[in-house]
Amino acid sequence: MTVFRSVVSGCGSYLPEKIVTNKQMEELVDTTDEWIIERTGIEQRHIAAEGELTSDLARKAAEKALAAASLSANDIDLIVLATSTPDQTFPSTATRVQAALGMDKGAAFDVQAVCSGFIYALATADNFIKAGQAKHVLVIGAETFSRILDWNDRTTCVLFGDGAGAIVLSAQESSGSPEDQGILSSHLHSDGRYNEYLYVDGGVSSTQSTGYLRMRGKEVFRHAVVNLANVVTEALEFNGLTVEDVDMVIPHQANKRILDATIRKLKIDPVKVAVTVHKHANTSAASIPLALDEMIRQQRIKRGDIVVLEAMGGGFTWGSCLIRW
Ligand code: UT7
């Protein structure tokens, strides 16, 4: 039976020009370059300029993804944009990107699953394609986390950065074989009991303000390693594959120690793992497409590879996505 499969036909990313190093962070809070590198692997982060909004970063990444796919904005049927730092409470940042791209048809909406947002957006877009409701979908992860950081809180402000990444997913006919190109499966989870471990202490309905990010880092770390290892195993088992079949892992980039611990637990060769956290810090929903774009540009992914995306974030939310490249 012929089915539709979602194939990555283009990828692009954008980082704000301004770079803030750990040494510069030392001037803001009681921290050291050594502490940040040892505990997180982060060396620097990009920070959006004044007046530069999430939709601006998203548009620039989307334009590059469209160019890589040799498509124009009006070829797109749907934009699914993952962010926890929207331009406005409403309308969605996705519709602002739609307008900025000059797209006058189709639909656009935001998805909010914090650091797992890109996986949630990808799963959503994939289902539109599989259902035959969209041919080309722009999937974007874009964040300006610098705007929700408490710059006096050394336990959080050193960890995050701003950026955006985008891919174009295109429908391709498939026999349904795991050898055919495209997304093989995605696996989403959440557990709302962990709200107070990682949250923003403000919001429209509660405080009528934006608020600041708060985190109990140690607990998040512990849950992240277990949930991420489980959700990668779930994806491999679902497709009858093993860790030996994996060619590339694109993890959410929160902390190098989380990446290492997860890979150790899964017994995956570290050379197969994308690492960009040292340059970008944690860019939440943008981190996976940013890392994916870098791996594509470095030609570390080739046709036919098995690529695993995995993320975990506030909620808690977590998920994985398995792609035959
Ligand atoms: O994207 C998903 C969401 N986020 C994450 O996945 C992050 C998960 N958590 C983590 O990455 C780590 O838990 C952190 C990097 C946040 C913290 O690392 P840790 O090894 O768990 O350190 P800790 O929180 O236990 O803190 C150790 C010490 C503390 O001092 P005392 O109490 O031992 O005297 C902290 O006060 O380090 C201190 N500390 C700092 N020192 C220098 C905390 N932040 C800093 C800092 N600079 N920026």
CSV table of N, CA, C and O in Angstrom, one decimal, residues 15 39-45 114-119 143 145 158-162 215 220-221 224 228 248-260 262-263 270 272-295 300 308-313 319:
chain,number,residue,atom,x,y,z
A,15,LEU,N,21.4,32.4,14.1
A,15,LEU,CA,21.9,32.8,15.5
A,15,LEU,C,22.1,34.3,15.5
A,15,LEU,O,22.7,34.9,14.6
A,39,ARG,N,30.5,22.1,34.5
A,39,ARG,CA,29.1,21.5,34.9
A,39,ARG,C,28.2,21.4,33.7
A,39,ARG,O,27.2,20.7,33.8
A,40,THR,N,28.5,22.2,32.6
A,40,THR,CA,27.5,22.2,31.5
A,40,THR,C,28.1,22.0,30.1
A,40,THR,O,27.4,21.6,29.2
A,41,GLY,N,29.4,22.3,29.9
A,41,GLY,CA,30.0,22.2,28.6
A,41,GLY,C,29.8,23.5,27.8
A,41,GLY,O,30.4,23.7,26.7
A,42,ILE,N,29.1,24.5,28.4
A,42,ILE,CA,28.8,25.7,27.6
A,42,ILE,C,30.0,26.7,27.7
A,42,ILE,O,30.5,26.9,28.8
A,43,GLU,N,30.3,27.2,26.5
A,43,GLU,CA,31.4,28.2,26.5
A,43,GLU,C,30.9,29.6,26.1
A,43,GLU,O,31.5,30.6,26.5
A,44,GLN,N,29.8,29.7,25.4
A,44,GLN,CA,29.2,31.0,25.0
A,44,GLN,C,27.8,30.8,24.6
A,44,GLN,O,27.3,29.7,24.5
A,45,ARG,N,27.1,31.9,24.5
A,45,ARG,CA,25.7,31.9,24.0
A,45,ARG,C,25.4,33.1,23.1
A,45,ARG,O,26.2,34.1,23.2
A,114,VAL,N,8.1,23.6,25.5
A,114,VAL,CA,9.3,24.1,26.0
A,114,VAL,C,10.5,23.4,25.2
A,114,VAL,O,10.5,23.4,24.0
A,115,CYS,N,11.4,22.8,25.9
A,115,CYS,CA,12.6,22.2,25.2
A,115,CYS,C,12.3,21.1,24.3
A,115,CYS,O,13.1,20.7,23.4
A,116,SER,N,11.1,20.4,24.5
A,116,SER,CA,10.7,19.3,23.6
A,116,SER,C,9.9,19.9,22.4
A,116,SER,O,9.4,19.1,21.6
A,117,GLY,N,9.8,21.2,22.3
A,117,GLY,CA,8.9,21.8,21.4
A,117,GLY,C,9.1,21.4,19.9
A,117,GLY,O,8.2,21.1,19.2
A,118,PHE,N,10.4,21.2,19.5
A,118,PHE,CA,10.6,20.9,18.1
A,118,PHE,C,10.2,19.5,17.8
A,118,PHE,O,9.6,19.3,16.7
A,119,ILE,N,10.3,18.6,18.7
A,119,ILE,CA,9.9,17.2,18.5
A,119,ILE,C,8.3,17.2,18.4
A,119,ILE,O,7.8,16.5,17.6
A,143,GLU,N,13.5,30.7,19.6
A,143,GLU,CA,13.4,31.2,21.0
A,143,GLU,C,14.3,32.4,21.3
A,143,GLU,O,15.4,32.6,20.7
A,145,PHE,N,15.1,33.1,24.8
A,145,PHE,CA,15.1,32.8,26.2
A,145,PHE,C,15.7,33.9,27.0
A,145,PHE,O,15.4,34.0,28.2
A,158,VAL,N,23.2,31.4,33.2
A,158,VAL,CA,24.4,31.0,32.4
A,158,VAL,C,24.1,29.9,31.4
A,158,VAL,O,24.9,29.6,30.6
A,159,LEU,N,22.9,29.4,31.5
A,159,LEU,CA,22.6,28.1,30.8
A,159,LEU,C,21.9,28.3,29.4
A,159,LEU,O,22.0,27.3,28.6
A,160,PHE,N,21.3,29.4,29.2
A,160,PHE,CA,20.5,29.5,28.0
A,160,PHE,C,21.0,30.6,27.0
A,160,PHE,O,21.8,31.4,27.3
A,161,GLY,N,20.5,30.4,25.7
A,161,GLY,CA,20.8,31.3,24.7
A,161,GLY,C,19.6,31.5,23.7
A,161,GLY,O,18.6,30.8,23.9
A,162,ASP,N,19.8,32.3,22.7
A,162,ASP,CA,18.7,32.6,21.7
A,162,ASP,C,19.1,32.0,20.3
A,162,ASP,O,20.3,31.9,20.0
A,215,MET,N,14.3,26.9,37.9
A,215,MET,CA,14.6,25.5,37.7
A,215,MET,C,15.2,24.9,38.9
A,215,MET,O,16.1,25.5,39.5
A,220,VAL,N,15.9,18.0,37.4
A,220,VAL,CA,15.6,18.0,36.0
A,220,VAL,C,16.7,17.1,35.3
A,220,VAL,O,16.4,16.2,34.5
A,221,PHE,N,17.9,17.2,35.7
A,221,PHE,CA,19.0,16.5,35.2
A,221,PHE,C,18.7,15.0,35.4
A,221,PHE,O,18.8,14.2,34.4
A,224,ALA,N,15.9,13.8,33.2
A,224,ALA,CA,16.3,13.9,31.7
A,224,ALA,C,17.0,12.7,31.3
A,224,ALA,O,16.6,12.1,30.2
A,228,LEU,N,15.1,10.4,28.5
A,228,LEU,CA,15.7,10.4,27.2
A,228,LEU,C,16.2,9.0,26.7
A,228,LEU,O,15.9,8.6,25.6
A,248,MET,N,23.3,8.6,13.6
A,248,MET,CA,23.5,10.0,14.1
A,248,MET,C,22.4,10.3,15.2
A,248,MET,O,21.2,10.0,14.9
A,249,VAL,N,22.8,10.8,16.3
A,249,VAL,CA,21.8,11.3,17.3
A,249,VAL,C,21.9,12.8,17.4
A,249,VAL,O,23.0,13.3,17.5
A,250,ILE,N,20.7,13.4,17.3
A,250,ILE,CA,20.7,14.9,17.5
A,250,ILE,C,19.9,15.2,18.8
A,250,ILE,O,18.7,15.3,18.8
A,251,PRO,N,20.6,15.3,19.9
A,251,PRO,CA,19.9,15.5,21.1
A,251,PRO,C,19.6,17.0,21.4
A,251,PRO,O,20.3,17.8,20.8
A,252,HIS,N,18.6,17.2,22.2
A,252,HIS,CA,18.4,18.6,22.7
A,252,HIS,C,19.6,19.0,23.4
A,252,HIS,O,20.1,18.2,24.2
A,253,GLN,N,20.1,20.2,23.2
A,253,GLN,CA,21.4,20.6,23.8
A,253,GLN,C,21.2,21.4,25.1
A,253,GLN,O,21.1,22.7,25.0
A,254,ALA,N,21.0,20.7,26.2
A,254,ALA,CA,20.8,21.4,27.5
A,254,ALA,C,22.1,21.5,28.2
A,254,ALA,O,22.5,22.5,28.8
A,255,ASN,N,22.8,20.3,28.3
A,255,ASN,CA,24.0,20.2,29.1
A,255,ASN,C,24.8,19.0,28.6
A,255,ASN,O,24.3,18.0,28.4
A,256,LYS,N,26.1,19.3,28.4
A,256,LYS,CA,27.0,18.2,27.8
A,256,LYS,C,27.0,17.0,28.7
A,256,LYS,O,27.0,15.8,28.2
A,257,ARG,N,26.8,17.2,30.0
A,257,ARG,CA,26.8,16.0,30.9
A,257,ARG,C,25.6,15.2,30.7
A,257,ARG,O,25.6,14.0,30.9
A,258,ILE,N,24.4,15.8,30.4
A,258,ILE,CA,23.2,15.1,30.1
A,258,ILE,C,23.4,14.3,28.9
A,258,ILE,O,23.0,13.1,28.8
A,259,LEU,N,24.0,14.9,27.8
A,259,LEU,CA,24.2,14.2,26.6
A,259,LEU,C,25.1,13.0,26.8
A,259,LEU,O,24.7,11.9,26.4
A,260,ASP,N,26.2,13.2,27.5
A,260,ASP,CA,27.1,12.1,27.8
A,260,ASP,C,26.5,11.0,28.6
A,260,ASP,O,26.6,9.8,28.2
A,262,THR,N,23.3,10.2,28.9
A,262,THR,CA,22.3,9.5,28.1
A,262,THR,C,22.9,8.5,27.1
A,262,THR,O,22.5,7.4,27.0
A,263,ILE,N,23.9,9.0,26.5
A,263,ILE,CA,24.6,8.1,25.4
A,263,ILE,C,25.3,6.9,26.1
A,263,ILE,O,25.3,5.8,25.6
A,270,PRO,N,29.9,7.8,21.1
A,270,PRO,CA,29.9,9.2,21.2
A,270,PRO,C,30.2,9.9,19.8
A,270,PRO,O,29.7,11.1,19.6
A,272,LYS,N,28.8,9.4,17.2
A,272,LYS,CA,27.6,9.5,16.4
A,272,LYS,C,26.7,10.6,17.0
A,272,LYS,O,25.5,10.7,16.6
A,273,VAL,N,27.2,11.4,18.0
A,273,VAL,CA,26.3,12.4,18.7
A,273,VAL,C,26.6,13.8,18.3
A,273,VAL,O,27.8,14.2,18.4
A,274,ALA,N,25.6,14.6,17.9
A,274,ALA,CA,25.8,16.0,17.6
A,274,ALA,C,26.0,16.8,18.9
A,274,ALA,O,25.1,16.7,19.8
A,275,VAL,N,27.0,17.6,18.9
A,275,VAL,CA,27.2,18.5,20.1
A,275,VAL,C,27.4,19.9,19.7
A,275,VAL,O,28.4,20.2,18.9
A,276,THR,N,26.5,20.8,20.1
A,276,THR,CA,26.6,22.2,19.8
A,276,THR,C,26.4,23.1,21.0
A,276,THR,O,26.5,24.3,20.9
A,277,VAL,N,26.2,22.4,22.1
A,277,VAL,CA,25.8,23.1,23.4
A,277,VAL,C,27.0,24.1,23.8
A,277,VAL,O,26.7,25.2,24.3
A,278,HIS,N,28.2,23.8,23.4
A,278,HIS,CA,29.4,24.6,23.8
A,278,HIS,C,29.3,26.0,23.1
A,278,HIS,O,29.7,27.0,23.7
A,279,LYS,N,28.7,26.0,21.9
A,279,LYS,CA,28.6,27.3,21.1
A,279,LYS,C,27.3,28.0,21.3
A,279,LYS,O,27.2,29.2,21.2
A,280,HIS,N,26.2,27.2,21.5
A,280,HIS,CA,24.8,27.8,21.5
A,280,HIS,C,24.2,27.9,22.9
A,280,HIS,O,23.2,28.6,23.0
A,281,ALA,N,24.7,27.2,23.9
A,281,ALA,CA,24.0,27.0,25.2
A,281,ALA,C,22.7,26.3,24.9
A,281,ALA,O,22.5,25.7,23.8
A,282,ASN,N,21.8,26.4,25.9
A,282,ASN,CA,20.5,25.7,25.7
A,282,ASN,C,19.5,26.7,25.0
A,282,ASN,O,19.1,27.8,25.6
A,283,THR,N,19.1,26.5,23.8
A,283,THR,CA,18.2,27.4,23.0
A,283,THR,C,16.8,26.8,23.0
A,283,THR,O,16.0,27.1,22.1
A,284,SER,N,16.5,25.9,23.9
A,284,SER,CA,15.2,25.3,24.1
A,284,SER,C,14.7,24.7,22.8
A,284,SER,O,15.4,23.9,22.2
A,285,ALA,N,13.5,25.1,22.3
A,285,ALA,CA,13.0,24.5,21.1
A,285,ALA,C,13.8,24.6,19.8
A,285,ALA,O,13.6,23.9,18.8
A,286,ALA,N,14.8,25.6,19.8
A,286,ALA,CA,15.6,25.8,18.7
A,286,ALA,C,16.8,24.9,18.6
A,286,ALA,O,17.5,24.8,17.6
A,287,SER,N,17.1,24.2,19.7
A,287,SER,CA,18.4,23.6,19.8
A,287,SER,C,18.6,22.4,18.8
A,287,SER,O,19.6,22.2,18.2
A,288,ILE,N,17.5,21.6,18.7
A,288,ILE,CA,17.6,20.4,17.7
A,288,ILE,C,17.8,20.9,16.3
A,288,ILE,O,18.7,20.4,15.6
A,289,PRO,N,16.9,21.8,15.8
A,289,PRO,CA,17.2,22.2,14.4
A,289,PRO,C,18.5,22.9,14.2
A,289,PRO,O,19.1,22.8,13.1
A,290,LEU,N,19.0,23.6,15.2
A,290,LEU,CA,20.3,24.3,15.1
A,290,LEU,C,21.4,23.2,14.9
A,290,LEU,O,22.3,23.3,14.1
A,291,ALA,N,21.3,22.2,15.8
A,291,ALA,CA,22.3,21.1,15.7
A,291,ALA,C,22.2,20.3,14.4
A,291,ALA,O,23.2,20.0,13.8
A,292,LEU,N,21.0,20.1,14.0
A,292,LEU,CA,20.7,19.3,12.8
A,292,LEU,C,21.3,20.0,11.6
A,292,LEU,O,22.0,19.5,10.8
A,293,ASP,N,21.1,21.3,11.5
A,293,ASP,CA,21.6,22.1,10.4
A,293,ASP,C,23.1,22.1,10.4
A,293,ASP,O,23.7,22.0,9.3
A,294,GLU,N,23.7,22.2,11.6
A,294,GLU,CA,25.2,22.1,11.6
A,294,GLU,C,25.7,20.7,11.1
A,294,GLU,O,26.7,20.7,10.4
A,295,MET,N,25.0,19.7,11.5
A,295,MET,CA,25.5,18.3,11.1
A,295,MET,C,25.3,18.2,9.6
A,295,MET,O,26.1,17.6,8.9
A,300,ARG,N,27.8,15.4,7.9
A,300,ARG,CA,27.9,14.2,8.8
A,300,ARG,C,26.7,13.3,8.7
A,300,ARG,O,26.6,12.3,9.4
A,308,VAL,N,18.4,9.9,14.9
A,308,VAL,CA,17.4,10.0,16.1
A,308,VAL,C,17.5,11.4,16.7
A,308,VAL,O,18.6,11.9,17.0
A,309,LEU,N,16.3,12.0,16.8
A,309,LEU,CA,16.2,13.3,17.5
A,309,LEU,C,15.6,13.0,18.9
A,309,LEU,O,14.6,12.2,19.0
A,310,GLU,N,16.1,13.6,19.9
A,310,GLU,CA,15.5,13.4,21.3
A,310,GLU,C,15.6,14.7,22.1
A,310,GLU,O,16.5,15.4,22.0
A,311,ALA,N,14.5,14.9,22.9
A,311,ALA,CA,14.5,16.1,23.8
A,311,ALA,C,13.7,15.9,25.0
A,311,ALA,O,12.8,15.0,25.1
A,312,MET,N,14.0,16.7,26.0
A,312,MET,CA,13.2,16.7,27.3
A,312,MET,C,13.2,18.1,27.8
A,312,MET,O,14.1,18.9,27.7
A,313,GLY,N,12.1,18.5,28.4
A,313,GLY,CA,12.0,19.9,28.9
A,313,GLY,C,10.8,20.1,29.9
A,313,GLY,O,10.2,19.1,30.4
A,319,GLY,N,10.4,13.5,24.2
A,319,GLY,CA,10.0,12.8,23.0
A,319,GLY,C,11.2,12.5,22.1
A,319,GLY,O,12.3,12.9,22.3
